[in-house]
Amino acid sequence: MNANPVDLYHQAYAHLHAGDYVTGFRLFEFRWHPDAIATLDEPFTKYTPSPVWQGQPLFGKSIIVQMEMGYGDCLMMYRFLPLLKVMGAKRLVVLQTGPLHHLTAQMQCIDHITNDEKKGESQNCDYWIGSMSLPFLALHAPAYVKQLFPISQKKIVGSEGYLDAVPTLMHPKVGVNWNASRRYLHGIKSTTAEKLVELCGTDCYSLNPEEDGPFYSLPGDWKTNWATTAKHMKAMKAVVTVDTGTAHMAGALGVKCIVLLPDDDHVCWRWKNGVWYDSIVTLRQHEWHRVPELLKGM
């Protein structure tokens, strides 16, 4: 194996795409190597002086989890936060962006939530860990922990839904989102409102934070508060969306969801192999015509 940390970081994605989570998440740790960071357009930044947690016992200790990357990644990794309490953490602090605060407040394993990366709780924990490292540590945890937090192509902890919300009193329509995150492959992952009309009709709620298109608007502060989004989504018949945080929110809630993916060359590793969310059906672009029939069964 090439010992260059930049190459090792990029090799991580090849292994994740192949469903080799043991190797993939191990190599993904090289995202924190200075040589790899120097090559990234959006480099990973550690915001606390606390030493990195490497899986040692946490009895009586405090630990801060810095949520990484986009909203979808944060939603995907929340399933691993209880692992830290199982490992003995006395105090669990989560550092993340503000729109996620009310959503994660429901997780009783979290003792404190902050978006202040310069002072207070974020600077005063015994250990620090980036959220995308939690799968790697789960794979190398003691046997009793690995049984509670399995990661394989057949079973991934929390795939049956691990967040909840009290549904709003809305008519149970389908929710739709045709706009992917603008961070990565936006044009390739996105589709159009017209395509969603073709597949779902217009009697749907818009989950696109940028525009409603021909669909119904949702009330409240859902565009800036993921807890409100969760309440609306929990009331929906189903969700049809491209690969973006909307899909991860539906999966984390256990809401029936169809994710419209591009053809194989641009499909994210999160959807390629292991079933990270039981409530989600993924369709490649040449399969999108199946949406109407699938919605009838939801």
mmCIF file of C-alpha atoms in Angstrom:
data_model
loop_
_atom_site.group_PDB
_atom_site.id
_atom_site.type_symbol
_atom_site.label_atom_id
_atom_site.label_comp_id
_atom_site.label_asym_id
_atom_site.label_seq_id
_atom_site.Cartn_x
_atom_site.Cartn_y
_atom_site.Cartn_z
ATOM 1 C CA MET A 1 0.000 0.000 0.000
ATOM 2 C CA ASN A 2 1.296 3.438 -0.920
ATOM 3 C CA ALA A 3 2.414 5.236 2.259
ATOM 4 C CA ASN A 4 1.691 8.717 0.895
ATOM 5 C CA PRO A 5 -1.031 10.150 3.209
ATOM 6 C CA VAL A 6 -2.714 12.025 0.355
ATOM 7 C CA ASP A 7 -2.995 8.831 -1.694
ATOM 8 C CA LEU A 8 -4.205 6.899 1.339
ATOM 9 C CA TYR A 9 -6.937 9.457 1.932
ATOM 10 C CA HIS A 10 -8.137 9.156 -1.666
ATOM 11 C CA GLN A 11 -7.933 5.361 -1.492
ATOM 12 C CA ALA A 12 -10.425 5.512 1.371
ATOM 13 C CA TYR A 13 -13.191 6.439 -1.072
ATOM 14 C CA ALA A 14 -12.368 3.507 -3.352
ATOM 15 C CA HIS A 15 -12.774 1.106 -0.434
ATOM 16 C CA LEU A 16 -15.968 2.778 0.783
ATOM 17 C CA HIS A 17 -17.408 2.575 -2.736
ATOM 18 C CA ALA A 18 -16.571 -1.140 -2.740
ATOM 19 C CA GLY A 19 -18.350 -1.668 0.593
ATOM 20 C CA ASP A 20 -15.089 -2.397 2.416
ATOM 21 C CA TYR A 21 -15.940 -0.300 5.476
ATOM 22 C CA VAL A 22 -13.135 -1.677 7.651
ATOM 23 C CA THR A 23 -10.410 -0.445 5.304
ATOM 24 C CA GLY A 24 -12.340 2.541 3.999
ATOM 25 C CA PHE A 25 -13.038 4.187 7.345
ATOM 26 C CA ARG A 26 -9.510 3.404 8.559
ATOM 27 C CA LEU A 27 -7.984 5.194 5.584
ATOM 28 C CA PHE A 28 -10.484 8.038 5.896
ATOM 29 C CA GLU A 29 -8.642 8.987 9.085
ATOM 30 C CA PHE A 30 -5.927 10.409 6.804
ATOM 31 C CA ARG A 31 -8.266 13.355 6.110
ATOM 32 C CA TRP A 32 -6.683 14.907 9.216
ATOM 33 C CA HIS A 33 -3.110 14.502 7.979
ATOM 34 C CA PRO A 34 -1.545 17.919 7.175
ATOM 35 C CA ASP A 35 -0.472 16.738 3.702
ATOM 36 C CA ALA A 36 -4.047 15.722 2.851
ATOM 37 C CA ILE A 37 -5.543 18.863 4.343
ATOM 38 C CA ALA A 38 -3.267 20.988 2.144
ATOM 39 C CA THR A 39 -4.812 19.463 -1.006
ATOM 40 C CA LEU A 40 -8.476 20.004 -0.097
ATOM 41 C CA ASP A 41 -10.645 22.880 -1.274
ATOM 42 C CA GLU A 42 -12.613 22.636 1.988
ATOM 43 C CA PRO A 43 -10.023 21.304 4.465
ATOM 44 C CA PHE A 44 -10.983 19.618 7.694
ATOM 45 C CA THR A 45 -10.366 21.819 10.718
ATOM 46 C CA LYS A 46 -10.065 20.715 14.343
ATOM 47 C CA TYR A 47 -11.557 23.418 16.559
ATOM 48 C CA THR A 48 -10.474 22.252 19.998
ATOM 49 C CA PRO A 49 -7.134 21.663 21.767
ATOM 50 C CA SER A 50 -8.406 18.445 23.366
ATOM 51 C CA PRO A 51 -6.435 15.318 22.435
ATOM 52 C CA VAL A 52 -7.926 12.988 19.829
ATOM 53 C CA TRP A 53 -9.907 10.090 21.252
ATOM 54 C CA GLN A 54 -8.496 6.823 19.920
ATOM 55 C CA GLY A 55 -10.921 4.367 21.460
ATOM 56 C CA GLN A 56 -9.589 4.159 25.006
ATOM 57 C CA PRO A 57 -12.097 3.814 27.924
ATOM 58 C CA LEU A 58 -14.042 6.990 28.637
ATOM 59 C CA PHE A 59 -15.129 6.284 32.217
ATOM 60 C CA GLY A 60 -15.460 9.587 34.061
ATOM 61 C CA LYS A 61 -14.211 11.538 31.030
ATOM 62 C CA SER A 62 -15.778 14.209 28.846
ATOM 63 C CA ILE A 63 -15.613 14.108 25.061
ATOM 64 C CA ILE A 64 -16.607 16.533 22.338
ATOM 65 C CA VAL A 65 -17.808 15.324 18.937
ATOM 66 C CA GLN A 66 -17.240 17.819 16.152
ATOM 67 C CA MET A 67 -19.863 17.202 13.451
ATOM 68 C CA GLU A 68 -18.203 17.204 10.053
ATOM 69 C CA MET A 69 -19.021 17.923 6.431
ATOM 70 C CA GLY A 70 -22.605 18.571 5.240
ATOM 71 C CA TYR A 71 -25.994 18.256 6.909
ATOM 72 C CA GLY A 72 -26.504 14.778 5.450
ATOM 73 C CA ASP A 73 -23.249 13.553 6.963
ATOM 74 C CA CYS A 74 -24.196 14.954 10.362
ATOM 75 C CA LEU A 75 -27.603 13.272 10.230
ATOM 76 C CA MET A 76 -25.969 10.026 9.136
ATOM 77 C CA MET A 77 -23.438 9.994 11.984
ATOM 78 C CA TYR A 78 -25.831 10.861 14.846
ATOM 79 C CA ARG A 79 -26.591 7.133 15.088
ATOM 80 C CA PHE A 80 -23.148 6.586 16.628
ATOM 81 C CA LEU A 81 -23.341 9.172 19.416
ATOM 82 C CA PRO A 82 -24.788 6.725 22.012
ATOM 83 C CA LEU A 83 -21.653 4.611 21.491
ATOM 84 C CA LEU A 84 -19.686 7.159 23.501
ATOM 85 C CA LYS A 85 -21.950 6.733 26.509
ATOM 86 C CA VAL A 86 -21.680 2.948 26.187
ATOM 87 C CA MET A 87 -17.912 3.422 26.264
ATOM 88 C CA GLY A 88 -18.312 5.248 29.587
ATOM 89 C CA ALA A 89 -18.308 8.952 28.707
ATOM 90 C CA LYS A 90 -19.494 11.027 31.669
ATOM 91 C CA ARG A 91 -20.186 14.100 29.533
ATOM 92 C CA LEU A 92 -20.855 14.220 25.791
ATOM 93 C CA VAL A 93 -20.630 17.589 24.039
ATOM 94 C CA VAL A 94 -21.604 18.063 20.390
ATOM 95 C CA LEU A 95 -20.137 20.912 18.306
ATOM 96 C CA GLN A 96 -22.261 21.603 15.245
ATOM 97 C CA THR A 97 -24.066 24.222 13.195
ATOM 98 C CA GLY A 98 -27.048 25.957 14.807
ATOM 99 C CA PRO A 99 -29.907 24.729 12.540
ATOM 100 C CA LEU A 100 -29.354 21.191 13.895
ATOM 101 C CA HIS A 101 -29.544 22.090 17.603
ATOM 102 C CA HIS A 102 -33.264 21.607 18.235
ATOM 103 C CA LEU A 103 -33.253 18.325 16.324
ATOM 104 C CA THR A 104 -30.441 16.767 18.354
ATOM 105 C CA ALA A 105 -31.817 18.077 21.642
ATOM 106 C CA GLN A 106 -34.044 14.981 21.642
ATOM 107 C CA MET A 107 -30.990 12.708 21.998
ATOM 108 C CA GLN A 108 -30.646 12.039 25.701
ATOM 109 C CA CYS A 109 -27.095 10.803 25.314
ATOM 110 C CA ILE A 110 -25.986 14.390 24.560
ATOM 111 C CA ASP A 111 -25.202 16.553 27.590
ATOM 112 C CA HIS A 112 -24.419 19.823 25.826
ATOM 113 C CA ILE A 113 -24.789 21.226 22.301
ATOM 114 C CA THR A 114 -22.859 24.232 21.025
ATOM 115 C CA ASN A 115 -21.889 26.014 17.845
ATOM 116 C CA ASP A 116 -19.207 28.122 19.549
ATOM 117 C CA GLU A 117 -15.909 26.770 18.276
ATOM 118 C CA LYS A 118 -13.706 29.230 20.170
ATOM 119 C CA LYS A 119 -14.735 29.162 23.827
ATOM 120 C CA GLY A 120 -16.787 27.428 26.473
ATOM 121 C CA GLU A 121 -17.624 23.728 26.375
ATOM 122 C CA SER A 122 -15.950 23.200 23.014
ATOM 123 C CA GLN A 123 -12.556 23.999 24.555
ATOM 124 C CA ASN A 124 -12.795 22.119 27.835
ATOM 125 C CA CYS A 125 -13.260 18.393 27.185
ATOM 126 C CA ASP A 126 -10.866 15.561 27.983
ATOM 127 C CA TYR A 127 -11.054 14.210 24.422
ATOM 128 C CA TRP A 128 -12.090 15.265 20.929
ATOM 129 C CA ILE A 129 -13.303 13.239 17.954
ATOM 130 C CA GLY A 130 -14.583 14.130 14.487
ATOM 131 C CA SER A 131 -17.981 12.614 13.741
ATOM 132 C CA MET A 132 -16.809 10.852 10.566
ATOM 133 C CA SER A 133 -14.341 8.887 12.723
ATOM 134 C CA LEU A 134 -17.117 7.257 14.756
ATOM 135 C CA PRO A 135 -17.676 4.359 12.307
ATOM 136 C CA PHE A 136 -13.944 3.554 12.372
ATOM 137 C CA LEU A 137 -13.950 3.490 16.176
ATOM 138 C CA ALA A 138 -17.142 1.420 16.238
ATOM 139 C CA LEU A 139 -15.471 -1.145 13.981
ATOM 140 C CA HIS A 140 -12.536 -1.397 16.403
ATOM 141 C CA ALA A 141 -14.444 -1.151 19.686
ATOM 142 C CA PRO A 142 -14.621 -3.939 22.293
ATOM 143 C CA ALA A 143 -16.806 -6.892 21.284
ATOM 144 C CA TYR A 144 -19.764 -5.884 23.472
ATOM 145 C CA VAL A 145 -19.820 -2.460 21.806
ATOM 146 C CA LYS A 146 -19.494 -3.831 18.269
ATOM 147 C CA GLN A 147 -22.554 -5.997 18.887
ATOM 148 C CA LEU A 148 -24.573 -2.882 19.727
ATOM 149 C CA PHE A 149 -23.169 -0.801 16.847
ATOM 150 C CA PRO A 150 -22.683 -3.176 13.887
ATOM 151 C CA ILE A 151 -21.395 -1.965 10.540
ATOM 152 C CA SER A 152 -21.555 -4.304 7.581
ATOM 153 C CA GLN A 153 -23.259 -4.503 4.213
ATOM 154 C CA LYS A 154 -26.016 -6.554 5.886
ATOM 155 C CA LYS A 155 -26.585 -4.516 9.031
ATOM 156 C CA ILE A 156 -25.730 -0.977 10.085
ATOM 157 C CA VAL A 157 -26.752 0.361 13.462
ATOM 158 C CA GLY A 158 -29.741 2.669 13.344
ATOM 159 C CA SER A 159 -30.701 1.716 9.793
ATOM 160 C CA GLU A 160 -34.291 1.285 11.004
ATOM 161 C CA GLY A 161 -34.495 4.962 12.054
ATOM 162 C CA TYR A 162 -32.944 6.564 15.125
ATOM 163 C CA LEU A 163 -34.479 10.038 15.313
ATOM 164 C CA ASP A 164 -38.107 10.920 15.955
ATOM 165 C CA ALA A 165 -40.512 13.846 15.732
ATOM 166 C CA VAL A 166 -44.112 14.654 16.557
ATOM 167 C CA PRO A 167 -45.781 15.005 13.131
ATOM 168 C CA THR A 168 -47.447 18.251 12.190
ATOM 169 C CA LEU A 169 -51.175 18.202 11.417
ATOM 170 C CA MET A 170 -50.878 18.270 7.644
ATOM 171 C CA HIS A 171 -52.496 16.236 4.919
ATOM 172 C CA PRO A 172 -50.196 13.240 4.299
ATOM 173 C CA LYS A 173 -48.840 14.257 0.910
ATOM 174 C CA VAL A 174 -45.520 13.331 -0.688
ATOM 175 C CA GLY A 175 -42.588 15.684 -0.035
ATOM 176 C CA VAL A 176 -40.174 16.384 -2.893
ATOM 177 C CA ASN A 177 -36.718 17.922 -3.306
ATOM 178 C CA TRP A 178 -34.935 18.207 -6.641
ATOM 179 C CA ASN A 179 -31.934 20.296 -5.538
ATOM 180 C CA ALA A 180 -28.785 18.629 -4.193
ATOM 181 C CA SER A 181 -26.290 20.383 -1.935
ATOM 182 C CA ARG A 182 -24.245 23.007 -3.728
ATOM 183 C CA ARG A 183 -21.052 21.679 -2.170
ATOM 184 C CA TYR A 184 -20.368 18.595 -4.313
ATOM 185 C CA LEU A 185 -21.557 17.566 -7.801
ATOM 186 C CA HIS A 186 -24.613 19.805 -7.502
ATOM 187 C CA GLY A 187 -25.443 19.762 -11.201
ATOM 188 C CA ILE A 188 -25.006 16.001 -11.539
ATOM 189 C CA LYS A 189 -26.980 15.035 -8.433
ATOM 190 C CA SER A 190 -29.820 17.537 -8.926
ATOM 191 C CA THR A 191 -32.807 17.195 -11.233
ATOM 192 C CA THR A 192 -35.631 19.615 -12.095
ATOM 193 C CA ALA A 193 -39.016 20.487 -10.651
ATOM 194 C CA GLU A 194 -40.496 19.467 -13.998
ATOM 195 C CA LYS A 195 -39.069 15.967 -13.600
ATOM 196 C CA LEU A 196 -40.598 15.669 -10.124
ATOM 197 C CA VAL A 197 -43.960 16.783 -11.530
ATOM 198 C CA GLU A 198 -43.653 14.046 -14.162
ATOM 199 C CA LEU A 199 -42.902 11.427 -11.505
ATOM 200 C CA CYS A 200 -45.047 12.591 -8.579
ATOM 201 C CA GLY A 201 -47.590 15.117 -9.834
ATOM 202 C CA THR A 202 -48.057 18.541 -8.249
ATOM 203 C CA ASP A 203 -50.039 17.521 -5.153
ATOM 204 C CA CYS A 204 -46.830 17.471 -3.099
ATOM 205 C CA TYR A 205 -44.987 19.563 -0.526
ATOM 206 C CA SER A 206 -41.726 21.228 -1.524
ATOM 207 C CA LEU A 207 -38.724 20.252 0.604
ATOM 208 C CA ASN A 208 -36.431 22.373 -1.547
ATOM 209 C CA PRO A 209 -35.152 25.223 0.667
ATOM 210 C CA GLU A 210 -34.369 27.402 -2.354
ATOM 211 C CA GLU A 211 -37.769 27.397 -4.077
ATOM 212 C CA ASP A 212 -41.185 25.736 -3.945
ATOM 213 C CA GLY A 213 -41.643 25.395 -7.699
ATOM 214 C CA PRO A 214 -45.175 24.195 -8.548
ATOM 215 C CA PHE A 215 -45.555 22.430 -5.188
ATOM 216 C CA TYR A 216 -47.168 23.433 -1.876
ATOM 217 C CA SER A 217 -45.150 25.538 0.567
ATOM 218 C CA LEU A 218 -44.453 24.298 4.086
ATOM 219 C CA PRO A 219 -45.159 26.614 7.030
ATOM 220 C CA GLY A 220 -42.782 27.639 9.792
ATOM 221 C CA ASP A 221 -39.020 27.888 10.101
ATOM 222 C CA TRP A 222 -38.185 24.540 8.502
ATOM 223 C CA LYS A 223 -35.572 26.097 6.187
ATOM 224 C CA THR A 224 -33.431 27.127 9.168
ATOM 225 C CA ASN A 225 -34.453 24.550 11.783
ATOM 226 C CA TRP A 226 -34.110 20.836 11.075
ATOM 227 C CA ALA A 227 -36.403 19.988 13.995
ATOM 228 C CA THR A 228 -39.281 21.672 12.165
ATOM 229 C CA THR A 229 -38.334 19.845 8.970
ATOM 230 C CA ALA A 230 -38.470 16.576 10.907
ATOM 231 C CA LYS A 231 -41.980 17.335 12.193
ATOM 232 C CA HIS A 232 -43.255 18.082 8.701
ATOM 233 C CA MET A 233 -41.512 15.073 7.200
ATOM 234 C CA LYS A 234 -42.890 12.733 9.847
ATOM 235 C CA ALA A 235 -46.398 13.677 8.685
ATOM 236 C CA MET A 236 -45.701 12.951 5.015
ATOM 237 C CA LYS A 237 -46.861 9.918 3.093
ATOM 238 C CA ALA A 238 -43.370 9.571 1.615
ATOM 239 C CA VAL A 239 -40.430 11.626 0.363
ATOM 240 C CA VAL A 240 -38.923 11.684 -3.125
ATOM 241 C CA THR A 241 -35.583 13.451 -3.250
ATOM 242 C CA VAL A 242 -32.186 13.599 -4.858
ATOM 243 C CA ASP A 243 -29.030 12.796 -2.871
ATOM 244 C CA THR A 244 -28.964 15.548 -0.254
ATOM 245 C CA GLY A 245 -29.668 16.117 3.448
ATOM 246 C CA THR A 246 -33.407 15.601 2.816
ATOM 247 C CA ALA A 247 -32.748 11.919 2.100
ATOM 248 C CA HIS A 248 -30.718 11.438 5.276
ATOM 249 C CA MET A 249 -33.392 13.194 7.348
ATOM 250 C CA ALA A 250 -36.083 10.861 6.004
ATOM 251 C CA GLY A 251 -33.911 7.824 6.660
ATOM 252 C CA ALA A 252 -32.989 8.918 10.173
ATOM 253 C CA LEU A 253 -36.714 9.325 10.929
ATOM 254 C CA GLY A 254 -37.676 6.028 9.305
ATOM 255 C CA VAL A 255 -39.925 7.834 6.795
ATOM 256 C CA LYS A 256 -40.481 6.035 3.480
ATOM 257 C CA CYS A 257 -38.234 7.686 0.930
ATOM 258 C CA ILE A 258 -37.150 7.266 -2.692
ATOM 259 C CA VAL A 259 -33.714 8.686 -3.491
ATOM 260 C CA LEU A 260 -33.125 9.607 -7.127
ATOM 261 C CA LEU A 261 -29.490 8.921 -7.935
ATOM 262 C CA PRO A 262 -27.428 9.547 -11.066
ATOM 263 C CA ASP A 263 -26.115 6.539 -12.907
ATOM 264 C CA ASP A 264 -23.309 4.556 -11.295
ATOM 265 C CA ASP A 265 -20.260 6.724 -12.015
ATOM 266 C CA HIS A 266 -21.511 9.478 -9.698
ATOM 267 C CA VAL A 267 -23.376 7.508 -7.009
ATOM 268 C CA CYS A 268 -22.090 8.318 -3.519
ATOM 269 C CA TRP A 269 -20.620 5.459 -1.470
ATOM 270 C CA ARG A 270 -23.319 6.068 1.164
ATOM 271 C CA TRP A 271 -25.926 4.530 -1.153
ATOM 272 C CA LYS A 272 -23.889 1.897 -2.998
ATOM 273 C CA ASN A 273 -23.626 -1.061 -0.660
ATOM 274 C CA GLY A 274 -24.719 -1.276 2.968
ATOM 275 C CA VAL A 275 -28.294 -0.340 3.837
ATOM 276 C CA TRP A 276 -27.721 2.711 6.015
ATOM 277 C CA TYR A 277 -31.484 3.396 6.134
ATOM 278 C CA ASP A 278 -34.143 0.686 5.955
ATOM 279 C CA SER A 279 -36.877 3.120 4.913
ATOM 280 C CA ILE A 280 -35.044 4.274 1.774
ATOM 281 C CA VAL A 281 -35.279 2.903 -1.758
ATOM 282 C CA THR A 282 -32.559 4.076 -4.150
ATOM 283 C CA LEU A 283 -33.088 4.353 -7.891
ATOM 284 C CA ARG A 284 -30.467 4.943 -10.562
ATOM 285 C CA GLN A 285 -31.461 7.421 -13.268
ATOM 286 C CA HIS A 286 -32.542 4.699 -15.695
ATOM 287 C CA GLU A 287 -34.933 3.435 -12.988
ATOM 288 C CA TRP A 288 -36.631 6.726 -12.125
ATOM 289 C CA HIS A 289 -39.703 5.719 -14.136
ATOM 290 C CA ARG A 290 -40.542 3.321 -11.269
ATOM 291 C CA VAL A 291 -41.345 6.161 -8.848
ATOM 292 C CA PRO A 292 -45.142 6.229 -9.501
ATOM 293 C CA GLU A 293 -45.532 2.495 -8.905
ATOM 294 C CA LEU A 294 -43.381 2.594 -5.762
ATOM 295 C CA LEU A 295 -45.361 5.502 -4.329
ATOM 296 C CA LYS A 296 -48.573 3.519 -4.731
ATOM 297 C CA GLY A 297 -47.168 0.918 -2.346
ATOM 298 C CA MET A 298 -46.066 3.418 0.299
#
